[in-house]
Coordinates of C-alpha atoms in Angstrom, one line a residue:
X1 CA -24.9 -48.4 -8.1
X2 CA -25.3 -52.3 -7.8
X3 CA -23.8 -54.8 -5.9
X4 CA -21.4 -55.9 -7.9
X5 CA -20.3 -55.3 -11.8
X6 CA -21.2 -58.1 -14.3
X7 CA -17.4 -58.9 -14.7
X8 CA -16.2 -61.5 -12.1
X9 CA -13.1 -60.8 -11.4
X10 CA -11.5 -57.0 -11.6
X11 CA -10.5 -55.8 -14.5
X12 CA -6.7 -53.9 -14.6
X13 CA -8.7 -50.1 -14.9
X14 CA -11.0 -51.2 -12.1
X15 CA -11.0 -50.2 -8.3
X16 CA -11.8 -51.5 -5.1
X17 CA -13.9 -50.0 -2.8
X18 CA -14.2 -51.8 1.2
X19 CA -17.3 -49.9 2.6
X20 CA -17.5 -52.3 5.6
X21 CA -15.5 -55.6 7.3
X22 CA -18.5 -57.8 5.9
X23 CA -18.4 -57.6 2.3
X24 CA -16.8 -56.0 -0.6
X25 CA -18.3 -54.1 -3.2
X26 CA -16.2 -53.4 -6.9
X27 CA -17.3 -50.2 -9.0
X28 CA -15.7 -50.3 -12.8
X29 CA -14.2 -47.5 -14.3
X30 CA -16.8 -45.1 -15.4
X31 CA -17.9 -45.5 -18.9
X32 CA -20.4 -42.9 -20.3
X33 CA -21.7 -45.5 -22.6
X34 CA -23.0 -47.5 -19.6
X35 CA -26.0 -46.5 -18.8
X36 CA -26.4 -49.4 -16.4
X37 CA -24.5 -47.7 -13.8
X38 CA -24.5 -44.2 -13.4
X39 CA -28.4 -43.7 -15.6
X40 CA -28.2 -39.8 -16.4
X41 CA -27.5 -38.7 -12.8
X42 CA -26.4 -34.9 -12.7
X43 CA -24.1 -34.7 -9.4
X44 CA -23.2 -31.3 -10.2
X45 CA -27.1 -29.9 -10.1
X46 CA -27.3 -31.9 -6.2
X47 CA -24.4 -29.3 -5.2
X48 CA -26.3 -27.1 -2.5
X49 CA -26.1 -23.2 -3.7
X50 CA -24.2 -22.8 0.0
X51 CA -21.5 -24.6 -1.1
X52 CA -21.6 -23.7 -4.7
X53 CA -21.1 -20.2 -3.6
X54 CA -18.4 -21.1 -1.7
X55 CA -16.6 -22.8 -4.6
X56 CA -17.3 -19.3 -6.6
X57 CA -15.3 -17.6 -4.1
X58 CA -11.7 -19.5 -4.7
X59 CA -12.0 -18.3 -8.5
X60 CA -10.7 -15.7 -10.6
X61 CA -13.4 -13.0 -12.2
X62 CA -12.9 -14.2 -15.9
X63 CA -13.5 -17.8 -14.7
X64 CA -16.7 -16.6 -12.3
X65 CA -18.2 -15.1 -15.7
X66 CA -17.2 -18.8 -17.2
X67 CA -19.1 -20.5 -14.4
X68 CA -22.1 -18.3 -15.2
X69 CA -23.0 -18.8 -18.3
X70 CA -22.9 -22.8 -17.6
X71 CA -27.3 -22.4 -16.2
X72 CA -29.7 -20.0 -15.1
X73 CA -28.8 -21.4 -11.4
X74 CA -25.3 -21.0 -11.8
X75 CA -25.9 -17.2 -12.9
X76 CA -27.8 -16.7 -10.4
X77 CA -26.1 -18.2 -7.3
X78 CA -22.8 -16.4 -9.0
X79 CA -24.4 -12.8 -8.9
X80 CA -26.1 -13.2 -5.1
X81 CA -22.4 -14.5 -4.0
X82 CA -20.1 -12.0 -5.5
X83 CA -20.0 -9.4 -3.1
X84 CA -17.0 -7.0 -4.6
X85 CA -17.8 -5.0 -7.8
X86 CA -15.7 -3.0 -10.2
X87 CA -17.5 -0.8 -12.9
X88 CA -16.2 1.8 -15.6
X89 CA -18.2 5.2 -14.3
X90 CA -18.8 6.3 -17.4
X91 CA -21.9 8.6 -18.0
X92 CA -23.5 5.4 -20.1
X93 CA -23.7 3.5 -16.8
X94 CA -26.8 5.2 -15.6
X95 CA -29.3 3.1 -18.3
X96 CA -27.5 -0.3 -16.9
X97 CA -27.8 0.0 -13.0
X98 CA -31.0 -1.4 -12.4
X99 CA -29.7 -4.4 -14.3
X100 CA -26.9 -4.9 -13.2
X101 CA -27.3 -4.6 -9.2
X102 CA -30.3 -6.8 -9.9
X103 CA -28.4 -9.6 -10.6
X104 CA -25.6 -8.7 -8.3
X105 CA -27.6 -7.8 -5.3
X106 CA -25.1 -8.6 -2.5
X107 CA -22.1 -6.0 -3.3
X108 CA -20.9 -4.7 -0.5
X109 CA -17.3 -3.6 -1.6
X110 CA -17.3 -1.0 -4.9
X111 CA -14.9 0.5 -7.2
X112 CA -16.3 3.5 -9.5
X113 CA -13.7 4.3 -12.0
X114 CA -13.7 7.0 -14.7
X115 CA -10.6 7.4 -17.3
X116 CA -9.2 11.3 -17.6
X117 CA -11.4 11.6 -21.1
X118 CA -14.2 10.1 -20.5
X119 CA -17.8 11.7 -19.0
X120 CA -18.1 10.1 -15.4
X121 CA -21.8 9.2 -13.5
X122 CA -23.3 12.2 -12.1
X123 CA -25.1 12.6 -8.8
X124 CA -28.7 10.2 -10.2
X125 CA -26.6 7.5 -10.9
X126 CA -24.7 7.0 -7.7
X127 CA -28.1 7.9 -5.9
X128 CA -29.4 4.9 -7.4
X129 CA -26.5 2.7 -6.7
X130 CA -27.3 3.6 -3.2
X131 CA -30.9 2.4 -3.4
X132 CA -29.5 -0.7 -4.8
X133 CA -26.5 -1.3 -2.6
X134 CA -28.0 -0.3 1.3
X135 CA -25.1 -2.8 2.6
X136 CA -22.2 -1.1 1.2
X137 CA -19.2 -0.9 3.3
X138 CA -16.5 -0.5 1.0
X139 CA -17.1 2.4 -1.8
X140 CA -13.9 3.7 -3.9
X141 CA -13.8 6.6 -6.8
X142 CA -11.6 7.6 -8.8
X143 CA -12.1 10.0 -11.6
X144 CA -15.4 10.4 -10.8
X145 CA -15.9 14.8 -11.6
X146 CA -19.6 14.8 -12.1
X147 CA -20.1 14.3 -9.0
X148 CA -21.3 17.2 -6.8
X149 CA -21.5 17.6 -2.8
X150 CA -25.6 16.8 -3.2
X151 CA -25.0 13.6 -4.8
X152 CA -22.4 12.6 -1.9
X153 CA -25.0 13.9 1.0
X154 CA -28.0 11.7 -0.4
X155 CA -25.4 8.6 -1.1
X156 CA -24.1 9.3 2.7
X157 CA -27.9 9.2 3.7
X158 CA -28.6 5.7 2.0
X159 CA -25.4 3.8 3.1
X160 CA -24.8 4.4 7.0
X161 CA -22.7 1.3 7.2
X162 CA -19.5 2.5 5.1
X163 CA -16.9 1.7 6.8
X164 CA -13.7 2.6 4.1
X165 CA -14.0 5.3 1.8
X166 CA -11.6 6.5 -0.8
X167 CA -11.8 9.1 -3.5
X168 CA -9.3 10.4 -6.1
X169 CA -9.5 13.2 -8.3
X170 CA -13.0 14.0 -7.7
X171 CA -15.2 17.6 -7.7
X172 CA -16.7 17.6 -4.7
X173 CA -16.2 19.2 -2.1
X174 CA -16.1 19.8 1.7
X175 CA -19.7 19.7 2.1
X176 CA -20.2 16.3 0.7
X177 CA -17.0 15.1 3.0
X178 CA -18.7 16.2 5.7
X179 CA -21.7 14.3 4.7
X180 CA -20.1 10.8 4.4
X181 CA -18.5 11.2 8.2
X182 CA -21.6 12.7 9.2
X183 CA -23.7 9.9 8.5
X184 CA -21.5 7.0 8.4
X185 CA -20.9 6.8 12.0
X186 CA -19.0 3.2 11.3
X187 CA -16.6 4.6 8.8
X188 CA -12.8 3.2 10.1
X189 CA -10.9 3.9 6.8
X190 CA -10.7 7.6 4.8
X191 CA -8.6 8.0 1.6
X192 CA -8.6 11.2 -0.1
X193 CA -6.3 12.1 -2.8
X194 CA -7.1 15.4 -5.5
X195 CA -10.2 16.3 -4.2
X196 CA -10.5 19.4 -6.2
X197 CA -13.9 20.8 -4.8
X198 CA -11.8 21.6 -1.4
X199 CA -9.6 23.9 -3.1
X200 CA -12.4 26.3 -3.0
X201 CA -13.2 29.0 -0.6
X202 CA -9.4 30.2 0.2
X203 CA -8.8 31.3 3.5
X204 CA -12.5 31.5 4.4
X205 CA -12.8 27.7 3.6
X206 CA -15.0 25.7 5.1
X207 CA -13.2 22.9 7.5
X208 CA -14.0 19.2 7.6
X209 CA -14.5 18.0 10.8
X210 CA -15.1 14.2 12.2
X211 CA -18.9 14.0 12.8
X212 CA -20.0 11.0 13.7
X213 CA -17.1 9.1 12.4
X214 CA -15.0 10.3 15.7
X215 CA -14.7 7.5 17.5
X216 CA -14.7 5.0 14.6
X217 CA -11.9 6.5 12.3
X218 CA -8.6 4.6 12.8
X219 CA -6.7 5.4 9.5
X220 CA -6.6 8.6 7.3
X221 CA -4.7 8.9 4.6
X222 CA -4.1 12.7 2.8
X223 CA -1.8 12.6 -0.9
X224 CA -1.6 16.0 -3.2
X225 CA -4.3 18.2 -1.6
X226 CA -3.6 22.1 -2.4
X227 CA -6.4 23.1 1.0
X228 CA -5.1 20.0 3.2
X229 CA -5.5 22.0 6.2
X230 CA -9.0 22.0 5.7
X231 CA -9.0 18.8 7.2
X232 CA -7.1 19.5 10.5
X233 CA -10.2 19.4 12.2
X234 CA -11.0 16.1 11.4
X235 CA -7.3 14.4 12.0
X236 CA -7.2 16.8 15.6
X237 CA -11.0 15.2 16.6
X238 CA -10.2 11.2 16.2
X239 CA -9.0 10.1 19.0
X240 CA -9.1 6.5 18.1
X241 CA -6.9 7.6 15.2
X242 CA -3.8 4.8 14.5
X243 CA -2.7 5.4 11.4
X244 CA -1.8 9.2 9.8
X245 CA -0.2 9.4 6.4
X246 CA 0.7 12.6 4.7
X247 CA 1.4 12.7 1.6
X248 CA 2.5 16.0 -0.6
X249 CA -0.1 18.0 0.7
X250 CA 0.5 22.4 0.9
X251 CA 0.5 23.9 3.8
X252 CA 2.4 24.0 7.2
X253 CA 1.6 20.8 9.4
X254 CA 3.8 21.7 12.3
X255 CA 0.5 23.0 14.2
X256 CA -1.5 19.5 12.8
X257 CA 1.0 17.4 14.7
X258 CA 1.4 19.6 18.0
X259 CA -2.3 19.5 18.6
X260 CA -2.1 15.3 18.1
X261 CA 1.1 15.4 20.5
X262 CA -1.0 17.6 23.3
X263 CA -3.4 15.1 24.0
X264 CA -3.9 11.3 24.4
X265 CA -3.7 9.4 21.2
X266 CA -3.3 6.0 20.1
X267 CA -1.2 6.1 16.7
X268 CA 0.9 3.7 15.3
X269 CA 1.9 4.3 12.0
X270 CA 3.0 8.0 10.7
X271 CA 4.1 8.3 7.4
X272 CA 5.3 12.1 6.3
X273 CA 6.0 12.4 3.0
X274 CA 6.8 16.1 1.1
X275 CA 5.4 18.0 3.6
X276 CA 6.3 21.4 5.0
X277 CA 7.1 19.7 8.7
X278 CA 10.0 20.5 10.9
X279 CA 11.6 19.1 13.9
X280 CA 8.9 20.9 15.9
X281 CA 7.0 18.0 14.0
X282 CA 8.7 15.7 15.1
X283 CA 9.2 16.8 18.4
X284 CA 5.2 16.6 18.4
X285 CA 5.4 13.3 17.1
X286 CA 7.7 12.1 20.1
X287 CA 4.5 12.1 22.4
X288 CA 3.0 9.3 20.5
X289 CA 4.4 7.0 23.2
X290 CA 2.5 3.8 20.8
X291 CA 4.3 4.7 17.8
X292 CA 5.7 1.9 16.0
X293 CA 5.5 2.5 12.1
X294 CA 7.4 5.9 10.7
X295 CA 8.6 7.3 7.5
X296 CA 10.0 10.6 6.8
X297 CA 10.3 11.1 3.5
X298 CA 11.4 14.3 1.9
X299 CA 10.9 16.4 4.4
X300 CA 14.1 19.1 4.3
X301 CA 13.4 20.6 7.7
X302 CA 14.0 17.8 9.7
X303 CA 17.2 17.5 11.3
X304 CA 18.9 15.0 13.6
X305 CA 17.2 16.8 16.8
X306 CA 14.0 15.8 15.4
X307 CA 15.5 12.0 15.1
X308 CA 17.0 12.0 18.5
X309 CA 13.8 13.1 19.8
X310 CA 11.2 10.6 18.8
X311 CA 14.0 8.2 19.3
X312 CA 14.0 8.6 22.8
X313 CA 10.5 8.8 24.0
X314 CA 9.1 6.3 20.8
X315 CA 10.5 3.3 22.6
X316 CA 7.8 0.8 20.5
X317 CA 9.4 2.2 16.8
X318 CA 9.5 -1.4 14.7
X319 CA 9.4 -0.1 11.3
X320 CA 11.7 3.4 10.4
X321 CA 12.1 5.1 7.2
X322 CA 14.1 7.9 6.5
X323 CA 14.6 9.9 3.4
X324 CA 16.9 12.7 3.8
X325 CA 16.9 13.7 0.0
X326 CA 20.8 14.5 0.1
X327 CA 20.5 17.2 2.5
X328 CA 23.2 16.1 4.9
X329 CA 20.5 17.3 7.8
X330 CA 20.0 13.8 9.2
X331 CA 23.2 11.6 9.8
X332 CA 25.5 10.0 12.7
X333 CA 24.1 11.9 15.3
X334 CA 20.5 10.8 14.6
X335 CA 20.9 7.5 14.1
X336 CA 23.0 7.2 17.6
X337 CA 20.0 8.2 19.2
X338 CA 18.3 5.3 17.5
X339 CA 21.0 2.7 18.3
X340 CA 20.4 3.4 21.7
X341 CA 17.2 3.9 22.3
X342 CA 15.3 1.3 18.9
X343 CA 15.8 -2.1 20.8
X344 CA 12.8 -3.1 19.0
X345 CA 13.6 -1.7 15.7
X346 CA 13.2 -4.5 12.9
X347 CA 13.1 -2.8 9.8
X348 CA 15.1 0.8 8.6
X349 CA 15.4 1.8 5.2
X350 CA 17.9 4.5 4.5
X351 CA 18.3 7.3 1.6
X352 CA 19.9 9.8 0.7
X353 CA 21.9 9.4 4.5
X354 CA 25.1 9.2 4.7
X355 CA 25.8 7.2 7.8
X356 CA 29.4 5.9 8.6
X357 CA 30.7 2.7 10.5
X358 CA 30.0 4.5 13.5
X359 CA 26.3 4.7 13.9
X360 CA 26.1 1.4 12.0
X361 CA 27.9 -0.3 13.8
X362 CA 26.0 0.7 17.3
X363 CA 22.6 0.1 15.2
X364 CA 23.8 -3.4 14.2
X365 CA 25.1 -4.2 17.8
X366 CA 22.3 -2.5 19.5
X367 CA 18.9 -3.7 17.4
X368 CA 19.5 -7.1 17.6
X369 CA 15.9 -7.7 16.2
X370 CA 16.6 -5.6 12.6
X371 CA 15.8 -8.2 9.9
X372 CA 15.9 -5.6 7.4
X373 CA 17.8 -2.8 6.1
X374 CA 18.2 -1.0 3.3
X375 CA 20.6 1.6 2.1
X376 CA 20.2 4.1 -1.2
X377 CA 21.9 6.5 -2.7
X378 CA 24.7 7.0 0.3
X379 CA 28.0 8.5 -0.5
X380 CA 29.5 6.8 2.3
X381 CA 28.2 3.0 2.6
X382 CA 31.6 1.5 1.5
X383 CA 33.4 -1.7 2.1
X384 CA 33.9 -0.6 5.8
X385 CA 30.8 -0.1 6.6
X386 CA 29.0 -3.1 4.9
X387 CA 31.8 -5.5 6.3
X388 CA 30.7 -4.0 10.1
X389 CA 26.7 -5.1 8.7
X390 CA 27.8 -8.5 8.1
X391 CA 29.4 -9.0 11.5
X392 CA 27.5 -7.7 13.5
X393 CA 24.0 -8.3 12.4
X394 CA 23.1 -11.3 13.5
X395 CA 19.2 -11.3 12.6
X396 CA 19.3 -9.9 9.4
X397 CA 17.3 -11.8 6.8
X398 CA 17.1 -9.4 4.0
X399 CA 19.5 -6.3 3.0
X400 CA 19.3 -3.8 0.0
X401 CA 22.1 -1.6 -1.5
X402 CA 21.8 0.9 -4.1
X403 CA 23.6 3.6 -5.3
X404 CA 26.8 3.2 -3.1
X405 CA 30.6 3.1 -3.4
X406 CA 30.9 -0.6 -2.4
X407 CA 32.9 -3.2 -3.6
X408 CA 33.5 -7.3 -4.0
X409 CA 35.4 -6.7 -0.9
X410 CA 32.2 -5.7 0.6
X411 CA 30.0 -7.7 -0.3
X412 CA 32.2 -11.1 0.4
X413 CA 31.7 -10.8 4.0
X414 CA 28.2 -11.9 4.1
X415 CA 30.0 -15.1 2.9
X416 CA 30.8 -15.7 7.1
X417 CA 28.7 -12.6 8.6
X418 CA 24.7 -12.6 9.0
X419 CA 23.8 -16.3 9.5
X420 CA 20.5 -15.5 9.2
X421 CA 20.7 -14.0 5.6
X422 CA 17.8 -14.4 3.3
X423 CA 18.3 -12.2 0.0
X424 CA 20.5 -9.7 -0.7
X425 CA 19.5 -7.0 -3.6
X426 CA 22.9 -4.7 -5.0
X427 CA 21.3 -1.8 -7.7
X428 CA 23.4 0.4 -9.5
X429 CA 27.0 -0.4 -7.1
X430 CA 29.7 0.0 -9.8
X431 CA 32.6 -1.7 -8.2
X432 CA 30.2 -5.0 -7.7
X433 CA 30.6 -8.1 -10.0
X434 CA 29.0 -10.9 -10.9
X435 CA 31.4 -13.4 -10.1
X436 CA 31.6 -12.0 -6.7
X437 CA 27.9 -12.8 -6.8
X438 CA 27.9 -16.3 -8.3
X439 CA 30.8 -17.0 -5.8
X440 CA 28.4 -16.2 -2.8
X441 CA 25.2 -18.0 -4.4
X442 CA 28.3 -20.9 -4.2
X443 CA 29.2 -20.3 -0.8
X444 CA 25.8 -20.0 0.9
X445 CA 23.2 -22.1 -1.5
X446 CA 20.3 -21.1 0.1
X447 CA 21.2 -16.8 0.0
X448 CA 19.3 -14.9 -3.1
X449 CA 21.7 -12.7 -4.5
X450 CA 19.8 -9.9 -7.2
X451 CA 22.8 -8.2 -9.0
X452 CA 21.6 -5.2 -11.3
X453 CA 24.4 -4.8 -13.5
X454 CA 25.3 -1.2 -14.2
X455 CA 27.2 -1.5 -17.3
X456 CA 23.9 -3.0 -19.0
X457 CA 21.7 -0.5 -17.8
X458 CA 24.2 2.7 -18.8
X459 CA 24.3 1.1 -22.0
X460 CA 20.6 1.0 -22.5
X461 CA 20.2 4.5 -21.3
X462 CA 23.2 6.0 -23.3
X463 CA 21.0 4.3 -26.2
X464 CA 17.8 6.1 -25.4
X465 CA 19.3 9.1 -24.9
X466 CA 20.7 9.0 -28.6
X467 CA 17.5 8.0 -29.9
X468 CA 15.5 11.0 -28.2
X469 CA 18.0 13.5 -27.4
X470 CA 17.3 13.8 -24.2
X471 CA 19.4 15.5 -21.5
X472 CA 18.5 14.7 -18.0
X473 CA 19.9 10.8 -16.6
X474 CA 16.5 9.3 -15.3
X475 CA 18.5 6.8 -12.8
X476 CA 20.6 9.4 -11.1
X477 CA 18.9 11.1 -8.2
X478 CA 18.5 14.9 -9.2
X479 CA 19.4 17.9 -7.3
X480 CA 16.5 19.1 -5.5
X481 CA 16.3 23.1 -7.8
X482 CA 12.3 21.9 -9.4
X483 CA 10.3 25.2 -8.7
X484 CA 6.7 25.2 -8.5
X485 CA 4.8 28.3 -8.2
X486 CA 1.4 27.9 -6.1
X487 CA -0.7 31.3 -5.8
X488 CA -2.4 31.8 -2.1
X489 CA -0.8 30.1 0.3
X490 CA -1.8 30.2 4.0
X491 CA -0.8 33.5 5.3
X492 CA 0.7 32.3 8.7
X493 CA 3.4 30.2 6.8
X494 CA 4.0 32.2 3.7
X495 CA 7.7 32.8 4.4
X496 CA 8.9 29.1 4.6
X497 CA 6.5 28.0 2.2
X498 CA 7.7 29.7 -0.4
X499 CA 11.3 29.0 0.4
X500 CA 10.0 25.5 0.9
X501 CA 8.4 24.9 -3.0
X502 CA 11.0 27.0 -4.4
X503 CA 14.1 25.2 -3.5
X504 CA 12.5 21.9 -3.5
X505 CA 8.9 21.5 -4.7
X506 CA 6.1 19.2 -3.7
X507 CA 4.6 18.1 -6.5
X508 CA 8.2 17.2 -9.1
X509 CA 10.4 14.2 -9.2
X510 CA 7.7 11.8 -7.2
X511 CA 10.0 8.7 -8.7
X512 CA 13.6 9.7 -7.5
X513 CA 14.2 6.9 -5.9
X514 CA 11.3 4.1 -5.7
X515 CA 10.7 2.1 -2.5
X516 CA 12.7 -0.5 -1.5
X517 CA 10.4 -2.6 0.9
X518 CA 7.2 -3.2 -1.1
X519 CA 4.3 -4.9 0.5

């Protein structure tokens, strides 16, 4: 580097550098010509491939196959750090896996993916992605129907450390289920959604049960299985179990939940959505004395005795989300029970409820620690009722309305009320304006007011339903009449299950009204 630069005194581009109390050293601004001062030193090739690696981790996947193609290091440091993987499963992948697991020989976390029309791998060529990947922990398919329960027992035989599994729409079927929690006795995370292999067998089924997963398995997660109740072994035998999610699945799961409620358990989170459950379900549910997380979504047959219920035994509840679909079976009485039992409650999200000033106004007295609420599609949220929000709760940070008779009336008392107030959302309210808006984005500067005008969006779907002729309004919540028609049911709950599907069915209308809190 030199002492000092021919130039005695600094030049206005230059810097100074004090590297010590004794003397002074100035470096000139870099000049490629300059060969003088910097030679042909390649700082970049000094980086360690430690560090390197680390570097590769703070970028994006386009700009990681960028950074690879800059030397044979870099390609090669990039493919030993990158440790999550996401291939098309198509049949053609078979020919490329030695390849491409040669290079990336450190995956641990792996996303098979197959589109509707196209020939997925078949049981040789995940076999051989388990030779290559013995450290997997993370392993997700979805579309994957070549697959057959041999190719999932010799997969589970080769990676023993999987600890999060999740399948979609795959052929297998209980025997290679009961092969991965057989042999992956780490496995903490199961996701299984249209596994059609499982559908087989009818009432002589075989059941899937924990294995040696038992003890590890904290969250399972069950969406659109015909033969869920094949599976009640496995959700009855975890009883590490903290999170349960249900999700349109056949079947009566009344008997599911009173087993859970019998014993010890340790969940948290419940989520319930579409299911034949009653309040006997939720009476079950009551005895999980750690509950904090619930939804109930859907579900016809529960009633406000359910609600009251887990309301006073569930004493932890933070998070509550209830669904009632317009059936009038959950209201005031319900949500009493949760004024006065939910002191921890910080989230709710209402729909299809129709709750009055009443139990609002003990739930906003009562919870003082709700920082979020959310009311849809109730017939009679009004002016009252949003004025007795605003008072009274004070740690409210963000509230949603859609779909209810309120007014610029309304809505101007968050203009004194709720000093906490982060955002406030107001979908499809008719009576609300925007200068009622802009005047409270005025009066409080740092609230977010969303305003979804209704006018514009009638007149955009008044124009698409000219354009196709069609009949049915997509943003009004229908009435629940869809009839599905599912052949052998379960013959201990044949009566309400057809009742069930043919007054509401499981599988129509999944986007009547979307979610209000997304994470």
């Amino acid at each position: 580097m030199g002492q000092s630069s021919s130039i005695s005194s600094p030049s206005p581009g230059s810097s100074q550098r004090f590297t010590g109390p004794a003397y002074k050293t100035e470096i000139s601004t870099y000049n490629p010509e300059d060969r003088g001062i910097f030679g042909n030193i390649d700082y970049i090739s000094e980086i360690p491939d430690e560090c390197l690696a680390i570097i590769f981790q703070f970028l994006s996947s386009g700009d990681r196959k960028q950074c690879s193609l800059v030397s044979h290091r870099w390609l090669l440091v990039e493919g030993q750090s990158r440790h999550r993987l996401s291939l098309s499963a198509q049949s053609e992948l078979l020919s490329n896996i030695p390849s491409l697991f040669a290079r990336f020989d450190s995956v641990t976390k792996l996303v098979l993916r197959c589109e509707r029309r196209s020939v997925s791998i078949n049981d040789d060529a995940l076999v051989l992605i388990s030779f290559r990947c013995p450290n997997l922990i993370r392993l997700k398919l979805r579309g994957c129907r070549e697959l057959t329960d041999v190719g999932m027992t010799a997969f589970a035989k080769n990676c023993k450390g999987l600890k999060k599994f999740s399948c979609g729409s795959c052929m297998f079927g209980v025997k290679g289920m009961n092969a991965v929690l057989g042999h992956c006795s780490s496995l903490e995370e199961l996701s299984v959604k249209r596994l059609r292999g499982s559908n087989d067998g009818g009432a002589t089924a075989e059941l899937i049960s924990p294995g040696a997963a038992a003890s590890s398995l904290r969250t399972i997660c069950l969406k659109e299985l015909y033969n869920g109740q094949c599976f009640q072994p496995l959700i009855t035998g975890c009883n590490n179990l903290k999170t349960l999610k249900l999700l349109r699945c056949l079947g009566d799961w009344d008997r599911v939940l009173e087993v859970i409620g019998n014993r010890k358990n340790c969940l948290v989170d419940v989520h319930l959505e579409r299911l034949q459950v009653s309040d006997a379900g939720l009476i079950a549910i009551s005895n999980f004395l750690d509950l904090e997380i619930l939804h109930i979504v859907k579900t016809p047959e529960c009633t406000d005795a359910g609600v009251i219920a887990v309301a006073e035994r569930c004493k932890l509840l933070r998070k509550l989300h209830i669904d009632g679909w317009r059936t009038n079976r959950i209201g005031n009485e319900g949500l009493l029970s949760i004024a006065r039992h939910s002191a921890n409650l910080q989230e709710l999200v209402l729909i299809g409820v129709n709750p009055t000033s009443i139990s609002l106004g003990a739930i906003a007295s009562n919870c003082m620690k709700l920082e979020r609420l959310a009311l849809c599609g109730s017939d009679t949220v009004a002016d009252e009722e949003i004025s007795c929000i605003a008072l009274k709760c004070v740690a409210l940070k963000k509230l949603c309305i859609k779909g209810c008779p309120v007014s610029d009336q309304g809505i101007e008392a968050f203009a004194w009320g709720c000093p906490n107030l982060v955002k406030i959302k107001v979908k499809k309210c008719r009576e609300v304006t925007v200068e009622v808006a802009d005047w409270l984005r005025a009066r409080k500067g740092s609230l977010v007011v969303n305003l979804d005008l209704c006018e514009a969006e009638a007149e955009a779907l008044d124009a698409s339903v000219s354009d196709t002729g069609a009949q049915d309004d997509a943003g009004e919540v229908p009435p629940a009449v869809s009839r599905v028609t599912v052949a052998d049911a379960p013959s201990s709950s044949i009566g309400r299950l057809s009742v069930f599907k043919s007054r509401f069915g499981l599988f129509g209308g999944r986007s009547l009204v979307p979610c209000t809190f997304r994470r």
